[in-house]
Coordinates of C-alpha atoms and ligand atoms in Angstrom, one line a residue:
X17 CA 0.0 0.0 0.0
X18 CA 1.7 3.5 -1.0
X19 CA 0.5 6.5 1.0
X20 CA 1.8 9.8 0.3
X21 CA 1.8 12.5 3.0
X22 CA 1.3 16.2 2.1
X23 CA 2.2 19.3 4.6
X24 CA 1.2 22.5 2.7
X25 CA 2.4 25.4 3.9
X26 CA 1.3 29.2 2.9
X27 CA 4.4 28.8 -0.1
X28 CA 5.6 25.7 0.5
X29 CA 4.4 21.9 -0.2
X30 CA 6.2 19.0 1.6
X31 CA 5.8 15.3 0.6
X32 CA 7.0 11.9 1.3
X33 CA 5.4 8.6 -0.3
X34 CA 5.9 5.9 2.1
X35 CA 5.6 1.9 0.9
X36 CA 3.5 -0.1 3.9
X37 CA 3.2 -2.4 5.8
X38 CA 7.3 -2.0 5.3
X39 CA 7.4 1.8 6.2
X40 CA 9.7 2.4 4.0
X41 CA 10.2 5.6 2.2
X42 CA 9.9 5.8 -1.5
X43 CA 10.7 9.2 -2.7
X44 CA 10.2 12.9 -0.1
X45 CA 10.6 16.2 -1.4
X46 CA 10.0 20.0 -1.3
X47 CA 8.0 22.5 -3.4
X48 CA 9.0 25.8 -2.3
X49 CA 8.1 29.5 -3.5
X50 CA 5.2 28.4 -4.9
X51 CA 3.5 31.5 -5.9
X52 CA 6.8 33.8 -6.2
X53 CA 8.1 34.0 -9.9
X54 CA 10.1 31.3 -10.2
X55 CA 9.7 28.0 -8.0
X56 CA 12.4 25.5 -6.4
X57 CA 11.5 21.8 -6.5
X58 CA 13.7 19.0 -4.8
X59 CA 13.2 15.3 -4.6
X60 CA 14.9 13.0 -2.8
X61 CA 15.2 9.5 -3.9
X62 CA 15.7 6.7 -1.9
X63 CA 19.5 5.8 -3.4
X64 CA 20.6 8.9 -1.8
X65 CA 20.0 10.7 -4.7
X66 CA 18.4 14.7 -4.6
X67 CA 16.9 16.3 -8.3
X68 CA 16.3 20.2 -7.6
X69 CA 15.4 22.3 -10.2
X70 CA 13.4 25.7 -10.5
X71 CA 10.3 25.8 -12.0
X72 CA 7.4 28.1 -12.4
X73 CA 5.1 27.4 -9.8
X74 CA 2.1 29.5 -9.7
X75 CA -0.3 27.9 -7.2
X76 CA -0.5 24.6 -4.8
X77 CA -2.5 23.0 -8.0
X78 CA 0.5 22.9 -10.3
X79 CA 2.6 21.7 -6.9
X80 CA 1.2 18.6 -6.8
X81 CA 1.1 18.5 -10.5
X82 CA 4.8 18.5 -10.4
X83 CA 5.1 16.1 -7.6
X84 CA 2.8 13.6 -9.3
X85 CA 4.9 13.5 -12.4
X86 CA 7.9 13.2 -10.8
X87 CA 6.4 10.1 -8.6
X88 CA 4.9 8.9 -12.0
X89 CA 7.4 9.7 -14.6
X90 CA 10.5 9.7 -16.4
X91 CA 13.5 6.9 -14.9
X92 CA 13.0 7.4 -11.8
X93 CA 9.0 6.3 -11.6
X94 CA 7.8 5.0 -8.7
X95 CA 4.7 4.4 -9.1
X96 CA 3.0 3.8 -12.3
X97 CA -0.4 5.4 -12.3
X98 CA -1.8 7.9 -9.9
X99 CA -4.2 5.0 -8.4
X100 CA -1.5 3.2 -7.0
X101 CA -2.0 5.9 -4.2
X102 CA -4.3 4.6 -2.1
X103 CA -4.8 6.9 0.6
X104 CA -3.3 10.8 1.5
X105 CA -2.3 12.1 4.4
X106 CA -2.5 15.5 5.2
X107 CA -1.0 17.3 8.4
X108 CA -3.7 20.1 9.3
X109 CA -2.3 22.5 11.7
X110 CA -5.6 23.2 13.7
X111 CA -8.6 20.5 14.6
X112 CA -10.2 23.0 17.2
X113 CA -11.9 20.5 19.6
X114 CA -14.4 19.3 16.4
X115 CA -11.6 16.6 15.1
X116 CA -9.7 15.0 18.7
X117 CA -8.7 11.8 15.9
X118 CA -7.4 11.8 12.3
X119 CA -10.3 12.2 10.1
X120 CA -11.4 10.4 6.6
X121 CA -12.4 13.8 4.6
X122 CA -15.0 12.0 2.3
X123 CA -17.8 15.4 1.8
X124 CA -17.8 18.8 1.3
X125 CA -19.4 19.0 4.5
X126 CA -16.2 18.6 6.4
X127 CA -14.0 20.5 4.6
X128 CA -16.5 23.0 5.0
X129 CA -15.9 21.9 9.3
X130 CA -12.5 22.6 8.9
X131 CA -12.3 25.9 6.7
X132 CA -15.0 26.9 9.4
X133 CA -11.9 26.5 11.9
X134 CA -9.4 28.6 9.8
X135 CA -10.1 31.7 12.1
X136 CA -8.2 29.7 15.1
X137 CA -4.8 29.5 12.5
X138 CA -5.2 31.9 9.6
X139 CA -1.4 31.7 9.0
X140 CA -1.8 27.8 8.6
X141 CA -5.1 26.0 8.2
X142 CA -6.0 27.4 5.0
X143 CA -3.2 26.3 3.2
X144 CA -3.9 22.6 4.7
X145 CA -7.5 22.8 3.4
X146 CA -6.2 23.9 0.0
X147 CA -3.5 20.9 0.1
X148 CA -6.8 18.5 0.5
X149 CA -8.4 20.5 -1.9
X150 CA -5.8 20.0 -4.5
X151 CA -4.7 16.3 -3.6
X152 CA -8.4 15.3 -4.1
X153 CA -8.2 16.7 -7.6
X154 CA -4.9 15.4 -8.5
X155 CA -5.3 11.7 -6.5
X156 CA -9.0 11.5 -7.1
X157 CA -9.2 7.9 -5.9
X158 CA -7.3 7.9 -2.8
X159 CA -8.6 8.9 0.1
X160 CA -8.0 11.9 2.0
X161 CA -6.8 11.5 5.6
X162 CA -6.3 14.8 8.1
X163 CA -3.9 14.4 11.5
X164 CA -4.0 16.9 13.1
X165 CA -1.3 18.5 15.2
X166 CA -3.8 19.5 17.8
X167 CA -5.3 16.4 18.5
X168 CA -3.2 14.7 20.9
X169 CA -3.8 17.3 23.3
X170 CA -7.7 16.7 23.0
X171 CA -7.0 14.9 26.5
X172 CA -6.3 18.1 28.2
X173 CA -8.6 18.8 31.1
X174 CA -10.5 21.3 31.4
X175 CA -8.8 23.1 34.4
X176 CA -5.7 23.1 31.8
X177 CA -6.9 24.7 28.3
X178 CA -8.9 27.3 29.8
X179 CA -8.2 30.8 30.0
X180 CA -8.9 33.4 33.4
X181 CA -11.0 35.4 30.7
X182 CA -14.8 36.1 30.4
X183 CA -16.4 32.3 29.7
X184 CA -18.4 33.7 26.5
X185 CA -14.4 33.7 24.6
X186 CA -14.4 30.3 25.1
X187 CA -18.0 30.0 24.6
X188 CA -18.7 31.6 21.9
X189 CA -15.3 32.1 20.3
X190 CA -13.7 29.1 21.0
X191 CA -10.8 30.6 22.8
X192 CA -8.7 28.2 25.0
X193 CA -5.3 26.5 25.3
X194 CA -5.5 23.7 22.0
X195 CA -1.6 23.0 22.2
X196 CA 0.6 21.8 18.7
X197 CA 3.7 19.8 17.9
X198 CA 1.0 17.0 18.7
X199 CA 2.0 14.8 16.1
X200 CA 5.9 14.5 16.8
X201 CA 5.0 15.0 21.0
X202 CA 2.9 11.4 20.0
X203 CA 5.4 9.8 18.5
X204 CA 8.3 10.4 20.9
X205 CA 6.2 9.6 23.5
X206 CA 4.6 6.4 21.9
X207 CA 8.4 5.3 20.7
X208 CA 9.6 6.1 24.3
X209 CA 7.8 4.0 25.7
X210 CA 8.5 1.1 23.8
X211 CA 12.0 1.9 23.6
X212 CA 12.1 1.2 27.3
X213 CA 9.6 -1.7 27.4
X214 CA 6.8 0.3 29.4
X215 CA 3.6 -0.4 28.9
X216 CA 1.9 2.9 27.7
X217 CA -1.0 2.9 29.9
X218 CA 1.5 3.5 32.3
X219 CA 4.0 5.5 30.7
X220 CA 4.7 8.9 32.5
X221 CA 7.0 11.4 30.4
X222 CA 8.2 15.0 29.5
X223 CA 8.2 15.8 25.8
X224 CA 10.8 18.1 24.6
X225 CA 10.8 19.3 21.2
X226 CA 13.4 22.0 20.4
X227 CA 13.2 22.7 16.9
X228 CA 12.5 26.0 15.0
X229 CA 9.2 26.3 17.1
X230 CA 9.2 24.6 20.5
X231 CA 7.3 23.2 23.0
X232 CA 7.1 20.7 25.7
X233 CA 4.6 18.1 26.7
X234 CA 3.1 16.5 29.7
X235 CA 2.4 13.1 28.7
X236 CA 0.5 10.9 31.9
X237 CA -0.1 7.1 31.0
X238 CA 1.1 7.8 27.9
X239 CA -1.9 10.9 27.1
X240 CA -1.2 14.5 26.9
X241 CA -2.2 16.3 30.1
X242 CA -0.6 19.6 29.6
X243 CA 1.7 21.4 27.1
X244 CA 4.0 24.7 27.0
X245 CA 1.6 26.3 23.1
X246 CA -1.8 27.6 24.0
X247 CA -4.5 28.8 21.7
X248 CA -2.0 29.5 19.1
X249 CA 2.0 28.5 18.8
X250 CA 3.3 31.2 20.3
X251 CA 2.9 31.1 23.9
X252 CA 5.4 28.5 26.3
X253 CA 9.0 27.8 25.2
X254 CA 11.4 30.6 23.5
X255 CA 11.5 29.7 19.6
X256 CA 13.5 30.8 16.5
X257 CA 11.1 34.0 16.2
X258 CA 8.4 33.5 18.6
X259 CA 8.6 34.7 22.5
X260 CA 7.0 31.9 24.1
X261 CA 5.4 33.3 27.6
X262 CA 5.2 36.7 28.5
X263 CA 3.1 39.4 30.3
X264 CA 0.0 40.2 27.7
X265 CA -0.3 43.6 28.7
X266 CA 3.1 44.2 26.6
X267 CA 0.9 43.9 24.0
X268 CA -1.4 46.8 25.1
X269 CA 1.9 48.7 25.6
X270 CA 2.7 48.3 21.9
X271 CA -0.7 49.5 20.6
X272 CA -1.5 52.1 23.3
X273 CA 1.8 53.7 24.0
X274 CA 4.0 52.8 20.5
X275 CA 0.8 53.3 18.3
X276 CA 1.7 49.9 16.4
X277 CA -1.5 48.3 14.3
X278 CA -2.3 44.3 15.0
X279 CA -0.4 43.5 11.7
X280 CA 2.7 45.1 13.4
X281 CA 2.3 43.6 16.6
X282 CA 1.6 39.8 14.8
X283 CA 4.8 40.9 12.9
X284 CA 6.6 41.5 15.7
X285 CA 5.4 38.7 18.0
X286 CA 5.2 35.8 15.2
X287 CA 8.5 37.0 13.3
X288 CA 10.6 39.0 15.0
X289 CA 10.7 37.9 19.2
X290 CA 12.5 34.7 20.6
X291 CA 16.2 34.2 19.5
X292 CA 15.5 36.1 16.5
X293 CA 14.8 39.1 18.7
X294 CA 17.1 38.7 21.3
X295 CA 20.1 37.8 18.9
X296 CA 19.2 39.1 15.5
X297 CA 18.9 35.7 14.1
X298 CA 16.9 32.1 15.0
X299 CA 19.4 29.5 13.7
X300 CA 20.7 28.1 17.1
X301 CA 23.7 26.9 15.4
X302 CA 24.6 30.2 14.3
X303 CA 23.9 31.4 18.4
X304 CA 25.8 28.5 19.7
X305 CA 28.5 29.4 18.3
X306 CA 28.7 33.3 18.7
X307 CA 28.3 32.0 22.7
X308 CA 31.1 30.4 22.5
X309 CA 33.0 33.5 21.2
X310 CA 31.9 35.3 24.3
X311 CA 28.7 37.1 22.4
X312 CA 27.1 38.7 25.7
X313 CA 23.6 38.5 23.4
X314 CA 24.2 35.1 22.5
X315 CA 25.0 34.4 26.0
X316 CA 21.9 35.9 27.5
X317 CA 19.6 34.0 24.4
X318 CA 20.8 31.2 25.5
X319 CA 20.7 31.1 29.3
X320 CA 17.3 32.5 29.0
X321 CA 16.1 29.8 26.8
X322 CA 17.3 27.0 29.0
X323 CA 16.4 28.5 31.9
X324 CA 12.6 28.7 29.9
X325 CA 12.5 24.5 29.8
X326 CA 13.7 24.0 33.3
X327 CA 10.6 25.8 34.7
X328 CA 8.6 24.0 32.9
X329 CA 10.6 20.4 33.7
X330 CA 9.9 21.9 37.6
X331 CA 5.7 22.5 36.5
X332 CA 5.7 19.2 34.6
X333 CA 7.3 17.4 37.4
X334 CA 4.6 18.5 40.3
X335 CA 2.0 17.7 37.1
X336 CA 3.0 14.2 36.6
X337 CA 3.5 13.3 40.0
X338 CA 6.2 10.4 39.0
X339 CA 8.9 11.3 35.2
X340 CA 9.4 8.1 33.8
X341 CA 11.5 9.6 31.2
X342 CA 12.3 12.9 29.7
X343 CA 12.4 13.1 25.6
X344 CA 14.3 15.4 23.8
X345 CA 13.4 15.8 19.7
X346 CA 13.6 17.8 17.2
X347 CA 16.3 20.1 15.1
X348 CA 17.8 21.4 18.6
X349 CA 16.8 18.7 20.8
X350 CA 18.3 15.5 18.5
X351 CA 21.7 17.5 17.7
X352 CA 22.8 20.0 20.5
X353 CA 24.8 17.9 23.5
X354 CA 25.3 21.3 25.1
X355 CA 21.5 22.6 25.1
X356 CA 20.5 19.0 26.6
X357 CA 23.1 19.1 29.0
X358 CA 22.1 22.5 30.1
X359 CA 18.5 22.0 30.6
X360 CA 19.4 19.1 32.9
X361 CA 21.8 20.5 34.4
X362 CA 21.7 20.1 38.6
X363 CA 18.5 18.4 39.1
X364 CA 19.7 15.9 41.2
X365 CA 16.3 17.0 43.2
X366 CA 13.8 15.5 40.6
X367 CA 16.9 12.6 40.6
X368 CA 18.1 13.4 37.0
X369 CA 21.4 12.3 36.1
X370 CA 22.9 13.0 32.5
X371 CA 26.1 11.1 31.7
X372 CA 28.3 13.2 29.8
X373 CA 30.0 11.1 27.7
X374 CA 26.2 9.2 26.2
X375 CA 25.4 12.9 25.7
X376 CA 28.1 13.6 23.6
X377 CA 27.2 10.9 21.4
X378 CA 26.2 12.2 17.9
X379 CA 23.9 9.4 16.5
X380 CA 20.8 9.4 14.2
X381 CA 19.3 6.6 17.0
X382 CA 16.9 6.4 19.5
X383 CA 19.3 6.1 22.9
X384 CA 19.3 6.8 26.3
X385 CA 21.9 9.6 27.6
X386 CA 21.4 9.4 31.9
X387 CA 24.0 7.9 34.1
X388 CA 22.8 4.5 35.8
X389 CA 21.8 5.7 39.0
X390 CA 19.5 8.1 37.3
X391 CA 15.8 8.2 38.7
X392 CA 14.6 9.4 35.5
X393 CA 15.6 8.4 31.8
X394 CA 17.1 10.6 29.5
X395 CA 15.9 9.8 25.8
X396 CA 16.8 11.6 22.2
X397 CA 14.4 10.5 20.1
X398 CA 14.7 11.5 16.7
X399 CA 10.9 12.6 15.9
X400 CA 9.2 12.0 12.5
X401 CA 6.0 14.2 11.7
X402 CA 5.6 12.1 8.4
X403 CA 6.1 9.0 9.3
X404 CA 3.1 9.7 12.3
X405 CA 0.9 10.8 9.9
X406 CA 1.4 7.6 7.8
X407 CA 1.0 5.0 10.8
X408 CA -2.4 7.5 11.8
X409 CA -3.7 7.4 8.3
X410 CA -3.2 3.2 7.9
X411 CA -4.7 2.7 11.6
X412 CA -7.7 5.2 10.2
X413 CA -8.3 3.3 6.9
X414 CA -7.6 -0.5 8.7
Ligands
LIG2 P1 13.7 21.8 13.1 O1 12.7 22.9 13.2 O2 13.3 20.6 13.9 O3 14.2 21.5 11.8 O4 15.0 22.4 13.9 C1 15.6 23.6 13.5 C2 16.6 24.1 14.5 O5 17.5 23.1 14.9 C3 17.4 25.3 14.1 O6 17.4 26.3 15.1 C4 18.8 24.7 14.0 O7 19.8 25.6 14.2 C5 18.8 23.6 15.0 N1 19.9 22.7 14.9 C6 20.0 21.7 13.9 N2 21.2 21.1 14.1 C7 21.7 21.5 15.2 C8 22.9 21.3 16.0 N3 23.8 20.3 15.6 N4 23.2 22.0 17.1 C9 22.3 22.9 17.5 N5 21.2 23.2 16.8 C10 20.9 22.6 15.7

C-alpha cells in the first residue's frame, strides 16, 4: 500500500510517499516559493540521490502536479499510475476541539468543518485545506486523511486549556489553550515508551521538542495532560522568532503607547521575538557558536532559553506526579549535547542524572543519555511528523 503525505504550507508543499506495511520511504521532497516568480522543486530519492530544479510554480494546483509527475514519470517512476496511491495524508495545523482523531475527509461538509476552523490558525489552516483540496483533484481515488497537530492534546482537562478570561471567549469564540507539535509530541512519547519496554497505559513522560518552534509536553499514562503552546503557537518555550510566555499587557503597551496596528504587533510577536529578537537571528547553530566567542547576546539567548525549559521540567514534574523519562526531539533537541546538557543540568532534586559522555554521542538513533543511577531516563528521540501521519492514516483506513 503506497501512502503519500502532504504538509502544505502558505508557499511551500512537503511530501514523502511511504511503501506499507514495510514503512519504507519511496521518494520525499520539497516545493518551495510556490507562488513567487520562479519555483524551487527537490526530490529525494531513496539511493541517496536529490533532483532540484526551478520551475514556475504558480499555485498549490500545479505543486502537486509536479510532484505527481515526478512520482509517475521519467527513470526514476515509482509508481505507475496515480491510483496506486491509495490513501493521503495531510497534516492540518488546527482541529479545534471538532476533530480530537485523524479524520477520513470523504464530503464537502467537512472541509466546510475545517475551513470553518481557519479563524483559530489563519497563518496555517488554510493552506492545509487547499493541500486537500488539490490532492483530491490530482489523487482523485485515494482517500483523503487529516492528522491533526492538535489532537493529541484533545485529553487536556479542562482546568488546563482554559483561559482566566470572560467564559463567552471560550463559549462563543472558541478561545482556550489547543496546544501543537501533537503529532511529533505522540510519537516520541509512543516510541519512548516502547523503547524502554513500558507499557503505555503507564508511561509517564516530559516531551521536549526544540526545533524552530518549540514546546514541551506532559504526557500521563502515555496521554497528553498539559503542554508549553496555548491557543496559538506562540505562547510557552522561547522559539527561532516567537517569544513563548510573556506578560500580555506588553501587547497593550505596543498598541497604546507605541501606536503599532495588529499587523505590526503579529509581525513582531510571530517573526521577529525569541532568538530572532534577542540575537538578530533564529538559527541556534549560528547562536551557539557566537556563545562560544563570548557574544554577551548570544549568551543571555541562550541562558534565557534553557532557563525557559527548566521551569517547565519543575511545573511538569509537580503535574505528573512520577517522570518516567524525559524526551528530547527535534532540530535542537536530537543535535545539540550542550543545550541537553544544560536544561538538565543540577536536578539531582527531581533525581536526574545526565552522563556526559552518552550525551556527547552524535547518532541518528533512539538512545538513552542518563547515568545508571538516574531516577529518570534521558531519551533523544529522533521525531518523524511524516512518518506519524502515515501510521495514523493506515490505523484510520484498517
Ligand atoms: P527543526 O525545526 O526541527 O528542523 O529544527 C531547526 C533548529 O534546529 C534550528 O534552530 C537549527 O539551528 C537547530 N539545529 C540543527 N542542528 C543543530 C545542531 N547540531 N546543534 C544545535 N542546533 C541545531
Amino acid at each position: 500500500m503506497k501512502i503519500l503525505i502532504l504538509n502544505a504550507g502558505s508557499s511551500s508543499l512537503k511530501y514523502q510517499l511511504f511503501e506499507f506495511p514495510d514503512k519504507k520511504v519511496l521518494v520525499s521532497g520539497l516545493v518551495e516559493k510556490i507562488g513567487e516568480t520562479m519555483g524551487r522543486v527537490k526530490h529525494d530519492l531513496l539511493t541517496g540521490q536529490s533532483i532540484s530544479y526551478e520551475i514556475e510554480v504558480s499555485n498549490h494546483q500545479i505543486a502537486l502536479e509536479e510532484v505527481a509527475s515526478l512520482l509517475l514519470k521519467g527513470k526514476n517512476a515509482v509508481v505507475h499510475d496515480t491510483d496506486e496511491i491509495q490513501a493521503v495524508g495531510h497534516r492540518v495545523v488546527h482541529g479545534g476541539e471538532k476533530f480530537s482523531a485523524p479524520t477520513l475527509i470523504h464530503s464537502e461538509e467537512i472541509l466546510g468543518e475545517l475551513r470553518d476552523l481557519s479563524y483559530l490558525a489563519p497563518l496555517h489552516n488554510p493552506a492545509n485545506i487547499t493541500g486537500i483540496e488539490v490532492a483530491m483533484r490530482v489523487f482523485p481515488n485515494a482517500k483523503q486523511v487529516a492528522v491533526f497537530d492538535t489532537a493529541f492534546h484533545q485529553t487536556l482537562p479542562d482546568y488546563v486549556y482554559r483561559y482566566a478570561v470572560p467564559n463567552e471567549l471560550y463559549n462563543e469564540h472558541g478561545l482556550r489553550a489547543y496546544g501543537f507539535h501533537g503529532t511529533s509530541h505522540q510519537y516520541v512519547a509512543w516510541e519512548g515508551a516502547r523503547f524502554l519496554g513500558i507499557d503505555l497505559v503507564r508511561f509517564n513522560a516530559i516531551s521536549i521538542h526544540l526545533g524552530n518552534g518549540c514546546s514541551m509536553t506532559a504526557v500521563k499514562e502515555g496521554k497528553s495532560v498539559d503542554t508549553s503552546m496555548g491557543l496559538t503557537p506562540m505562547g510557552g518555550l522561547i522559539m527561532g522568532s516567537r517569544p513563548g510566555d510573556f506578560d500580555p499587557s506588553l501587547i497593550l503597551f505596543l498598541g497604546k503607547t507605541l501606536k503599532m496596528d495588529l499587523n505590526e504587533v503579529d509581525s513582531l510577536l510571530n517573526k521577529k521575538s525569541g532568538l530572532k529578537g534577542l540575537t538578530g537571528e533564529n538559527d541556534l547553530r549560528e547562536i551557539l557558536h557566537r556563545y562560544d566567542n563570548h557574544d554577551p547576546l548570544a549568551q543571555l539567548a541562550i541562558h534565557m532559553y534553557i532557563y525557559r525549559i527548566r521551569k517547565y521540567i519543575g511545573a511538569y514534574a509537580v503535574v505528573l506526579g512520577r517522570i518516567d523519562a524525559i524526551i528530547f526531539t527535534a532540530g535542537v533537541g536530537e543535535n545539540s549535547a550542550f543545550i541537553r546538557e544544560g536544561v538538565c543540568a543540577d536536578l539531582d532534586i527531581l533525581g536526574i542524572k545526565l552522563d556526559r559522555q552518552l550525551n556527547a554521542v552524535d547518532s541518528k538513533a533512539a538512545r538513552e543519555i542518563q547515568q545508571a543511577d538516574s531516577l529518570v531516563k534521558l531519551l533523544v528521540i529522533p521525531t518523524n511528523e511524516e512518518l506519524e501521519i502515515a501510521n495514523e492514516t493506515v490505523k484510520l483506513l484498517g
